[in-house]
Amino acid sequence: SGRPVVFMECGIHAREWISPAVCLYWIDRVNQYSKNDAKARELLDSYEFVVVPVSNPDGYEYSRGSNRLWRKNRQTFTHSGCTSSIGVDLNRNFDSAWNTVGTGTCRSDTYAGTEVFSENEAKGIREKVQSYNGISAYVSLHSYSQYILTPYAFGSSVPGNINHIKSVANGASNALASVHGRNFQVGSAGELLNYNAAGGSSDWAQLRGETPFSVTYELRPSSSDYLTGFQLPANQIIPSGEEMWESLYALIVNH
Ligand code: 0X9
Ligand code: ZN
């Protein structure tokens, strides 16, 4: 279309089920365009959207059938030390200080893979992003903790426009809170998660110049709600979709 592209990546971690649900809600809501919804019309008239609702399909198939708390993809490994080990953390496989921090062995939940972009799911996202001549924003949706994470997660360095990113993210947090009163804190992974992690998709998009604006959401529940955790009750799916519709609207029109 020639309009600026907003890329939304959901479901890269197989146990974070609210992420694909919120993206499907968003797609449904933006299609109210045909019913003359003002925000939907403004968004679709001004931007082009790429939404990947399930970025880790094999992982989701496994988490819904066998192990609800599975995180990685389902790649199998046969190399030495990793015989019969399964899965790469796709949010450790991108080219952003790959495998330098926040990763584990092949049997761990945070295995970064044999090399950068070893995994088809990560390659697929890279190819789609690079099929455009630069994208306007990259948004990655995870759970949980109620955060809007700003770049970078691999250390204390920040992009040159970090003040702009933080101010837009603060606006998106306020818009979210106005719907159901939920508080989403804004900050980097180092500031909010108390850990650093390399190889994340949104960091790759920002660091490699694919986009000047990238953030990662950690959706409901709050970080202290570890009993609920990844298993968010179904009656919170629609409220999550509603607050994220307003938050993403604010983020997109102000970024
Ligand atoms: O560790 C992760 O991959 C994310 N947290 S989660 O609990 N959903 O696994 C945080 C990723 C932060 N990385 C970037 N913002 N790049
Ligand atoms: Zn995640």
PDB file of C-alpha atoms and ligand atoms in Angstrom:
ATOM      1  CA  SER A   1       0.000   0.000   0.000  1.00  0.00           C
ATOM      2  CA  GLY A   2       2.955   2.348   0.564  1.00  0.00           C
ATOM      3  CA  ARG A   3       1.612   3.164   4.026  1.00  0.00           C
ATOM      4  CA  PRO A   4       3.931   2.693   7.053  1.00  0.00           C
ATOM      5  CA  VAL A   5       4.006  -0.916   8.230  1.00  0.00           C
ATOM      6  CA  VAL A   6       3.238  -1.954  11.816  1.00  0.00           C
ATOM      7  CA  PHE A   7       4.377  -5.507  12.565  1.00  0.00           C
ATOM      8  CA  MET A   8       2.754  -7.410  15.463  1.00  0.00           C
ATOM      9  CA  GLU A   9       4.303 -10.707  16.541  1.00  0.00           C
ATOM     10  CA  CYS A  10       2.292 -12.890  18.946  1.00  0.00           C
ATOM     11  CA  GLY A  11       2.653 -16.385  20.356  1.00  0.00           C
ATOM     12  CA  ILE A  12       6.431 -16.792  20.080  1.00  0.00           C
ATOM     13  CA  HIS A  13       6.383 -18.546  23.507  1.00  0.00           C
ATOM     14  CA  ALA A  14       4.047 -21.536  23.567  1.00  0.00           C
ATOM     15  CA  ARG A  15       2.675 -21.155  27.103  1.00  0.00           C
ATOM     16  CA  GLU A  16       1.726 -17.455  26.880  1.00  0.00           C
ATOM     17  CA  TRP A  17      -1.759 -18.143  25.526  1.00  0.00           C
ATOM     18  CA  ILE A  18      -3.150 -14.648  26.124  1.00  0.00           C
ATOM     19  CA  SER A  19      -0.820 -13.300  23.419  1.00  0.00           C
ATOM     20  CA  PRO A  20      -2.401 -15.036  20.379  1.00  0.00           C
ATOM     21  CA  ALA A  21      -5.843 -14.395  21.909  1.00  0.00           C
ATOM     22  CA  VAL A  22      -5.207 -10.636  22.139  1.00  0.00           C
ATOM     23  CA  CYS A  23      -3.924 -10.547  18.553  1.00  0.00           C
ATOM     24  CA  LEU A  24      -7.023 -12.334  17.272  1.00  0.00           C
ATOM     25  CA  TYR A  25      -9.186  -9.917  19.260  1.00  0.00           C
ATOM     26  CA  TRP A  26      -7.247  -7.024  17.687  1.00  0.00           C
ATOM     27  CA  ILE A  27      -7.773  -8.402  14.162  1.00  0.00           C
ATOM     28  CA  ASP A  28     -11.506  -8.774  14.856  1.00  0.00           C
ATOM     29  CA  ARG A  29     -11.707  -5.272  16.260  1.00  0.00           C
ATOM     30  CA  VAL A  30      -9.822  -3.609  13.401  1.00  0.00           C
ATOM     31  CA  ASN A  31     -12.211  -5.293  11.003  1.00  0.00           C
ATOM     32  CA  GLN A  32     -14.990  -3.188  12.532  1.00  0.00           C
ATOM     33  CA  TYR A  33     -13.703  -0.827   9.823  1.00  0.00           C
ATOM     34  CA  SER A  34     -16.563  -2.097   7.730  1.00  0.00           C
ATOM     35  CA  LYS A  35     -18.981  -0.925  10.456  1.00  0.00           C
ATOM     36  CA  ASN A  36     -17.416   2.558  10.460  1.00  0.00           C
ATOM     37  CA  ASP A  37     -15.602   2.247  13.811  1.00  0.00           C
ATOM     38  CA  ALA A  38     -13.621   5.517  13.981  1.00  0.00           C
ATOM     39  CA  LYS A  39     -10.399   4.107  15.451  1.00  0.00           C
ATOM     40  CA  ALA A  40     -10.385   1.096  13.159  1.00  0.00           C
ATOM     41  CA  ARG A  41     -10.826   3.402  10.168  1.00  0.00           C
ATOM     42  CA  GLU A  42      -8.062   5.724  11.303  1.00  0.00           C
ATOM     43  CA  LEU A  43      -5.670   2.801  11.788  1.00  0.00           C
ATOM     44  CA  LEU A  44      -6.381   1.038   8.510  1.00  0.00           C
ATOM     45  CA  ASP A  45      -6.470   4.272   6.501  1.00  0.00           C
ATOM     46  CA  SER A  46      -3.052   5.321   7.836  1.00  0.00           C
ATOM     47  CA  TYR A  47      -1.041   2.104   8.242  1.00  0.00           C
ATOM     48  CA  GLU A  48      -0.448  -1.327   6.870  1.00  0.00           C
ATOM     49  CA  PHE A  49      -0.516  -4.094   9.485  1.00  0.00           C
ATOM     50  CA  VAL A  50       1.210  -7.440   9.578  1.00  0.00           C
ATOM     51  CA  VAL A  51      -0.084  -9.597  12.442  1.00  0.00           C
ATOM     52  CA  VAL A  52       1.422 -13.011  13.151  1.00  0.00           C
ATOM     53  CA  PRO A  53      -1.009 -14.521  15.683  1.00  0.00           C
ATOM     54  CA  VAL A  54       0.996 -17.707  16.325  1.00  0.00           C
ATOM     55  CA  SER A  55       4.727 -17.342  15.705  1.00  0.00           C
ATOM     56  CA  ASN A  56       5.489 -20.753  17.272  1.00  0.00           C
ATOM     57  CA  PRO A  57       2.862 -23.166  15.869  1.00  0.00           C
ATOM     58  CA  ASP A  58       4.590 -26.442  16.836  1.00  0.00           C
ATOM     59  CA  GLY A  59       5.078 -25.159  20.377  1.00  0.00           C
ATOM     60  CA  TYR A  60       1.399 -24.265  20.659  1.00  0.00           C
ATOM     61  CA  GLU A  61       0.303 -27.643  19.349  1.00  0.00           C
ATOM     62  CA  TYR A  62       2.425 -29.210  22.088  1.00  0.00           C
ATOM     63  CA  SER A  63       1.296 -26.837  24.867  1.00  0.00           C
ATOM     64  CA  ARG A  64      -2.374 -27.446  24.120  1.00  0.00           C
ATOM     65  CA  GLY A  65      -2.043 -31.216  23.888  1.00  0.00           C
ATOM     66  CA  SER A  66       0.827 -32.366  26.104  1.00  0.00           C
ATOM     67  CA  ASN A  67       2.524 -29.783  28.306  1.00  0.00           C
ATOM     68  CA  ARG A  68       0.657 -26.544  29.060  1.00  0.00           C
ATOM     69  CA  LEU A  69       3.850 -24.839  30.251  1.00  0.00           C
ATOM     70  CA  TRP A  70       6.030 -25.641  27.206  1.00  0.00           C
ATOM     71  CA  ARG A  71       7.836 -22.471  25.995  1.00  0.00           C
ATOM     72  CA  LYS A  72      10.180 -23.262  23.081  1.00  0.00           C
ATOM     73  CA  ASN A  73       9.590 -24.600  19.573  1.00  0.00           C
ATOM     74  CA  ARG A  74       9.805 -28.372  18.938  1.00  0.00           C
ATOM     75  CA  GLN A  75      13.052 -28.661  16.989  1.00  0.00           C
ATOM     76  CA  THR A  76      14.943 -31.865  17.821  1.00  0.00           C
ATOM     77  CA  PHE A  77      18.710 -32.010  18.291  1.00  0.00           C
ATOM     78  CA  THR A  78      21.133 -34.835  17.767  1.00  0.00           C
ATOM     79  CA  HIS A  79      24.503 -33.100  18.126  1.00  0.00           C
ATOM     80  CA  SER A  80      26.880 -34.053  20.930  1.00  0.00           C
ATOM     81  CA  GLY A  81      25.713 -33.199  24.407  1.00  0.00           C
ATOM     82  CA  CYS A  82      22.210 -32.523  23.103  1.00  0.00           C
ATOM     83  CA  THR A  83      21.078 -35.988  22.032  1.00  0.00           C
ATOM     84  CA  SER A  84      17.265 -36.142  22.044  1.00  0.00           C
ATOM     85  CA  SER A  85      16.959 -32.639  23.362  1.00  0.00           C
ATOM     86  CA  ILE A  86      13.992 -30.680  22.043  1.00  0.00           C
ATOM     87  CA  GLY A  87      13.315 -27.030  21.453  1.00  0.00           C
ATOM     88  CA  VAL A  88      14.835 -23.611  20.852  1.00  0.00           C
ATOM     89  CA  ASP A  89      13.661 -20.473  22.626  1.00  0.00           C
ATOM     90  CA  LEU A  90      12.682 -18.456  19.546  1.00  0.00           C
ATOM     91  CA  ASN A  91      13.058 -15.208  21.508  1.00  0.00           C
ATOM     92  CA  ARG A  92      16.751 -16.066  21.920  1.00  0.00           C
ATOM     93  CA  ASN A  93      17.406 -16.938  18.272  1.00  0.00           C
ATOM     94  CA  PHE A  94      17.436 -13.483  16.655  1.00  0.00           C
ATOM     95  CA  ASP A  95      20.491 -11.400  15.762  1.00  0.00           C
ATOM     96  CA  SER A  96      20.696  -9.107  18.791  1.00  0.00           C
ATOM     97  CA  ALA A  97      23.855  -9.887  20.785  1.00  0.00           C
ATOM     98  CA  TRP A  98      22.915 -13.536  20.127  1.00  0.00           C
ATOM     99  CA  ASN A  99      23.799 -16.060  22.865  1.00  0.00           C
ATOM    100  CA  THR A 100      25.701 -13.552  25.020  1.00  0.00           C
ATOM    101  CA  VAL A 101      23.355 -13.337  28.019  1.00  0.00           C
ATOM    102  CA  GLY A 102      20.132 -14.861  29.378  1.00  0.00           C
ATOM    103  CA  THR A 103      20.443 -18.178  27.600  1.00  0.00           C
ATOM    104  CA  GLY A 104      20.827 -21.751  28.840  1.00  0.00           C
ATOM    105  CA  THR A 105      21.958 -25.185  27.679  1.00  0.00           C
ATOM    106  CA  CYS A 106      20.073 -27.157  25.030  1.00  0.00           C
ATOM    107  CA  ARG A 107      17.939 -28.756  27.743  1.00  0.00           C
ATOM    108  CA  SER A 108      16.959 -25.453  29.304  1.00  0.00           C
ATOM    109  CA  ASP A 109      13.926 -23.298  28.537  1.00  0.00           C
ATOM    110  CA  THR A 110      16.144 -20.530  27.156  1.00  0.00           C
ATOM    111  CA  TYR A 111      18.278 -22.418  24.632  1.00  0.00           C
ATOM    112  CA  ALA A 112      19.357 -19.971  21.899  1.00  0.00           C
ATOM    113  CA  GLY A 113      19.853 -22.581  19.142  1.00  0.00           C
ATOM    114  CA  THR A 114      22.961 -23.817  17.301  1.00  0.00           C
ATOM    115  CA  GLU A 115      23.507 -20.467  15.576  1.00  0.00           C
ATOM    116  CA  VAL A 116      21.809 -17.138  15.067  1.00  0.00           C
ATOM    117  CA  PHE A 117      18.604 -17.533  13.008  1.00  0.00           C
ATOM    118  CA  SER A 118      18.940 -21.323  13.048  1.00  0.00           C
ATOM    119  CA  GLU A 119      15.159 -21.690  13.391  1.00  0.00           C
ATOM    120  CA  ASN A 120      12.595 -21.506  10.571  1.00  0.00           C
ATOM    121  CA  GLU A 121      10.130 -19.532  12.704  1.00  0.00           C
ATOM    122  CA  ALA A 122      12.699 -16.778  13.360  1.00  0.00           C
ATOM    123  CA  LYS A 123      13.850 -16.845   9.726  1.00  0.00           C
ATOM    124  CA  GLY A 124      10.265 -16.481   8.583  1.00  0.00           C
ATOM    125  CA  ILE A 125       9.735 -13.371  10.685  1.00  0.00           C
ATOM    126  CA  ARG A 126      13.042 -11.926   9.443  1.00  0.00           C
ATOM    127  CA  GLU A 127      12.081 -12.537   5.808  1.00  0.00           C
ATOM    128  CA  LYS A 128       8.662 -10.948   6.198  1.00  0.00           C
ATOM    129  CA  VAL A 129      10.064  -7.885   7.972  1.00  0.00           C
ATOM    130  CA  GLN A 130      12.821  -7.527   5.365  1.00  0.00           C
ATOM    131  CA  SER A 131      10.341  -7.805   2.505  1.00  0.00           C
ATOM    132  CA  TYR A 132       9.460  -4.183   3.327  1.00  0.00           C
ATOM    133  CA  ASN A 133      11.732  -1.201   2.858  1.00  0.00           C
ATOM    134  CA  GLY A 134      11.907  -0.603   6.626  1.00  0.00           C
ATOM    135  CA  ILE A 135       8.945  -0.934   8.963  1.00  0.00           C
ATOM    136  CA  SER A 136       7.458   1.776  11.144  1.00  0.00           C
ATOM    137  CA  ALA A 137       6.994  -0.214  14.364  1.00  0.00           C
ATOM    138  CA  TYR A 138       7.609  -3.728  15.698  1.00  0.00           C
ATOM    139  CA  VAL A 139       5.481  -4.943  18.613  1.00  0.00           C
ATOM    140  CA  SER A 140       6.020  -8.299  20.335  1.00  0.00           C
ATOM    141  CA  LEU A 141       3.323  -9.657  22.690  1.00  0.00           C
ATOM    142  CA  HIS A 142       4.209 -11.972  25.595  1.00  0.00           C
ATOM    143  CA  SER A 143       2.958 -12.761  29.091  1.00  0.00           C
ATOM    144  CA  TYR A 144       3.101 -12.264  31.940  1.00  0.00           C
ATOM    145  CA  SER A 145       3.922  -9.308  34.281  1.00  0.00           C
ATOM    146  CA  GLN A 146       2.049  -6.270  32.930  1.00  0.00           C
ATOM    147  CA  TYR A 147       5.045  -4.473  31.466  1.00  0.00           C
ATOM    148  CA  ILE A 148       5.822  -2.529  28.322  1.00  0.00           C
ATOM    149  CA  LEU A 149       9.497  -3.336  27.747  1.00  0.00           C
ATOM    150  CA  THR A 150      11.666  -0.829  25.903  1.00  0.00           C
ATOM    151  CA  PRO A 151      14.959  -1.715  24.116  1.00  0.00           C
ATOM    152  CA  TYR A 152      17.405  -3.214  24.741  1.00  0.00           C
ATOM    153  CA  ALA A 153      17.071  -6.397  26.796  1.00  0.00           C
ATOM    154  CA  PHE A 154      20.641  -7.634  26.212  1.00  0.00           C
ATOM    155  CA  GLY A 155      22.353  -5.009  28.378  1.00  0.00           C
ATOM    156  CA  SER A 156      22.214  -1.439  29.558  1.00  0.00           C
ATOM    157  CA  SER A 157      22.690   0.192  26.138  1.00  0.00           C
ATOM    158  CA  VAL A 158      19.697   2.035  24.684  1.00  0.00           C
ATOM    159  CA  PRO A 159      18.724   3.253  21.210  1.00  0.00           C
ATOM    160  CA  GLY A 160      19.263   6.947  20.435  1.00  0.00           C
ATOM    161  CA  ASN A 161      15.521   7.666  20.503  1.00  0.00           C
ATOM    162  CA  ILE A 162      14.880   5.938  23.849  1.00  0.00           C
ATOM    163  CA  ASN A 163      13.221   9.022  25.369  1.00  0.00           C
ATOM    164  CA  HIS A 164      10.694   9.098  22.542  1.00  0.00           C
ATOM    165  CA  ILE A 165      10.034   5.335  22.852  1.00  0.00           C
ATOM    166  CA  LYS A 166       9.525   5.635  26.621  1.00  0.00           C
ATOM    167  CA  SER A 167       7.203   8.599  26.323  1.00  0.00           C
ATOM    168  CA  VAL A 168       5.040   6.835  23.707  1.00  0.00           C
ATOM    169  CA  ALA A 169       5.050   3.669  25.847  1.00  0.00           C
ATOM    170  CA  ASN A 170       3.942   5.701  28.874  1.00  0.00           C
ATOM    171  CA  GLY A 171       1.031   7.037  26.833  1.00  0.00           C
ATOM    172  CA  ALA A 172       0.157   3.489  25.786  1.00  0.00           C
ATOM    173  CA  SER A 173       0.259   2.418  29.436  1.00  0.00           C
ATOM    174  CA  ASN A 174      -2.100   5.238  30.449  1.00  0.00           C
ATOM    175  CA  ALA A 175      -4.504   4.346  27.635  1.00  0.00           C
ATOM    176  CA  LEU A 176      -4.467   0.718  28.797  1.00  0.00           C
ATOM    177  CA  ALA A 177      -5.161   1.672  32.427  1.00  0.00           C
ATOM    178  CA  SER A 178      -8.120   3.820  31.399  1.00  0.00           C
ATOM    179  CA  VAL A 179     -10.049   0.724  30.256  1.00  0.00           C
ATOM    180  CA  HIS A 180      -9.987  -1.675  33.251  1.00  0.00           C
ATOM    181  CA  GLY A 181      -7.580   0.014  35.670  1.00  0.00           C
ATOM    182  CA  ARG A 182      -4.634  -2.296  35.082  1.00  0.00           C
ATOM    183  CA  ASN A 183      -1.155  -0.874  35.713  1.00  0.00           C
ATOM    184  CA  PHE A 184       1.518  -1.702  33.084  1.00  0.00           C
ATOM    185  CA  GLN A 185       4.996  -0.481  34.051  1.00  0.00           C
ATOM    186  CA  VAL A 186       7.318   0.910  31.363  1.00  0.00           C
ATOM    187  CA  GLY A 187      11.058   0.126  31.344  1.00  0.00           C
ATOM    188  CA  SER A 188      13.790  -2.107  29.967  1.00  0.00           C
ATOM    189  CA  ALA A 189      14.184  -5.814  30.802  1.00  0.00           C
ATOM    190  CA  GLY A 190      17.157  -4.959  33.007  1.00  0.00           C
ATOM    191  CA  GLU A 191      15.093  -2.407  34.920  1.00  0.00           C
ATOM    192  CA  LEU A 192      11.876  -4.424  35.311  1.00  0.00           C
ATOM    193  CA  LEU A 193      12.640  -8.132  34.871  1.00  0.00           C
ATOM    194  CA  ASN A 194      15.906  -8.167  36.802  1.00  0.00           C
ATOM    195  CA  TYR A 195      17.506 -10.200  34.042  1.00  0.00           C
ATOM    196  CA  ASN A 196      19.050  -9.497  30.657  1.00  0.00           C
ATOM    197  CA  ALA A 197      18.329 -11.547  27.582  1.00  0.00           C
ATOM    198  CA  ALA A 198      19.963 -11.533  24.155  1.00  0.00           C
ATOM    199  CA  GLY A 199      18.521 -12.705  20.836  1.00  0.00           C
ATOM    200  CA  GLY A 200      15.051 -11.185  21.227  1.00  0.00           C
ATOM    201  CA  SER A 201      13.014 -10.381  18.137  1.00  0.00           C
ATOM    202  CA  SER A 202      12.060  -6.818  19.025  1.00  0.00           C
ATOM    203  CA  ASP A 203      15.671  -5.980  19.924  1.00  0.00           C
ATOM    204  CA  TRP A 204      16.802  -7.407  16.581  1.00  0.00           C
ATOM    205  CA  ALA A 205      14.311  -5.222  14.696  1.00  0.00           C
ATOM    206  CA  GLN A 206      15.501  -2.101  16.510  1.00  0.00           C
ATOM    207  CA  LEU A 207      19.224  -2.866  16.623  1.00  0.00           C
ATOM    208  CA  ARG A 208      19.522  -3.903  12.972  1.00  0.00           C
ATOM    209  CA  GLY A 209      17.683  -0.844  11.719  1.00  0.00           C
ATOM    210  CA  GLU A 210      14.563  -2.644  10.487  1.00  0.00           C
ATOM    211  CA  THR A 211      12.509  -0.192  12.543  1.00  0.00           C
ATOM    212  CA  PRO A 212      13.099   2.922  14.662  1.00  0.00           C
ATOM    213  CA  PHE A 213      10.423   1.854  17.160  1.00  0.00           C
ATOM    214  CA  SER A 214      10.089  -1.478  18.890  1.00  0.00           C
ATOM    215  CA  VAL A 215       8.593  -2.651  22.188  1.00  0.00           C
ATOM    216  CA  THR A 216       7.664  -5.923  23.903  1.00  0.00           C
ATOM    217  CA  TYR A 217       4.467  -6.214  25.953  1.00  0.00           C
ATOM    218  CA  GLU A 218       4.166  -8.596  28.877  1.00  0.00           C
ATOM    219  CA  LEU A 219       0.385  -9.026  29.201  1.00  0.00           C
ATOM    220  CA  ARG A 220      -1.776 -10.031  32.218  1.00  0.00           C
ATOM    221  CA  PRO A 221      -1.538 -11.061  34.980  1.00  0.00           C
ATOM    222  CA  SER A 222       0.741  -8.884  37.137  1.00  0.00           C
ATOM    223  CA  SER A 223       4.216 -10.110  38.080  1.00  0.00           C
ATOM    224  CA  SER A 224       3.097 -10.889  41.637  1.00  0.00           C
ATOM    225  CA  ASP A 225       0.246 -13.117  40.386  1.00  0.00           C
ATOM    226  CA  TYR A 226       2.452 -16.171  39.936  1.00  0.00           C
ATOM    227  CA  LEU A 227      -0.330 -18.580  40.962  1.00  0.00           C
ATOM    228  CA  THR A 228      -2.260 -17.567  37.826  1.00  0.00           C
ATOM    229  CA  GLY A 229       0.852 -16.889  35.761  1.00  0.00           C
ATOM    230  CA  PHE A 230       0.650 -18.173  32.211  1.00  0.00           C
ATOM    231  CA  GLN A 231      -2.749 -19.792  32.909  1.00  0.00           C
ATOM    232  CA  LEU A 232      -4.805 -16.611  32.767  1.00  0.00           C
ATOM    233  CA  PRO A 233      -8.503 -17.353  33.463  1.00  0.00           C
ATOM    234  CA  ALA A 234     -10.633 -17.341  30.332  1.00  0.00           C
ATOM    235  CA  ASN A 235     -12.841 -14.541  31.652  1.00  0.00           C
ATOM    236  CA  GLN A 236      -9.842 -12.204  31.336  1.00  0.00           C
ATOM    237  CA  ILE A 237      -9.346 -12.789  27.618  1.00  0.00           C
ATOM    238  CA  ILE A 238     -11.881 -10.187  26.428  1.00  0.00           C
ATOM    239  CA  PRO A 239     -10.837  -7.562  29.022  1.00  0.00           C
ATOM    240  CA  SER A 240      -7.210  -8.071  27.919  1.00  0.00           C
ATOM    241  CA  GLY A 241      -8.262  -7.586  24.309  1.00  0.00           C
ATOM    242  CA  GLU A 242     -10.219  -4.447  25.197  1.00  0.00           C
ATOM    243  CA  GLU A 243      -7.395  -2.756  27.105  1.00  0.00           C
ATOM    244  CA  MET A 244      -4.819  -3.747  24.500  1.00  0.00           C
ATOM    245  CA  TRP A 245      -6.984  -2.342  21.698  1.00  0.00           C
ATOM    246  CA  GLU A 246      -6.802   1.093  23.346  1.00  0.00           C
ATOM    247  CA  SER A 247      -3.140   0.710  24.291  1.00  0.00           C
ATOM    248  CA  LEU A 248      -2.063  -0.288  20.791  1.00  0.00           C
ATOM    249  CA  TYR A 249      -4.151   2.500  19.285  1.00  0.00           C
ATOM    250  CA  ALA A 250      -2.313   5.069  21.450  1.00  0.00           C
ATOM    251  CA  LEU A 251       1.047   3.450  20.704  1.00  0.00           C
ATOM    252  CA  ILE A 252       0.504   3.335  16.957  1.00  0.00           C
ATOM    253  CA  VAL A 253      -0.883   6.843  16.384  1.00  0.00           C
ATOM    254  CA  ASN A 254       1.778   8.472  18.620  1.00  0.00           C
ATOM    255  CA  HIS A 255       4.912   6.476  17.738  1.00  0.00           C
TER     256      HIS A 255
HETATM  257  O1  0X9 B   1      12.522 -13.606  28.394  1.00  0.00           O
HETATM  258  C1  0X9 B   1      11.810 -13.272  27.444  1.00  0.00           C
HETATM  259  O2  0X9 B   1      11.981 -13.708  26.292  1.00  0.00           O
HETATM  260  C2  0X9 B   1      10.679 -12.272  27.664  1.00  0.00           C
HETATM  261  N1  0X9 B   1       9.982 -12.571  28.898  1.00  0.00           N
HETATM  262  S1  0X9 B   1       9.032 -13.929  28.950  1.00  0.00           S
HETATM  263  O3  0X9 B   1       8.639 -14.134  30.344  1.00  0.00           O
HETATM  264  N2  0X9 B   1       7.712 -13.693  28.122  1.00  0.00           N
HETATM  265  O4  0X9 B   1       9.774 -15.024  28.404  1.00  0.00           O
HETATM  266  C3  0X9 B   1      11.271 -10.879  27.768  1.00  0.00           C
HETATM  267  C4  0X9 B   1      11.961 -10.495  26.515  1.00  0.00           C
HETATM  268  C5  0X9 B   1      12.574  -9.159  26.610  1.00  0.00           C
HETATM  269  N3  0X9 B   1      13.367  -9.001  25.437  1.00  0.00           N
HETATM  270  C6  0X9 B   1      13.226  -7.920  24.659  1.00  0.00           C
HETATM  271  N4  0X9 B   1      12.438  -6.973  24.991  1.00  0.00           N
HETATM  272  N5  0X9 B   1      13.945  -7.901  23.570  1.00  0.00           N
HETATM  273 ZN    ZN B   2       7.450 -14.751  26.399  1.00  0.00          ZN
END
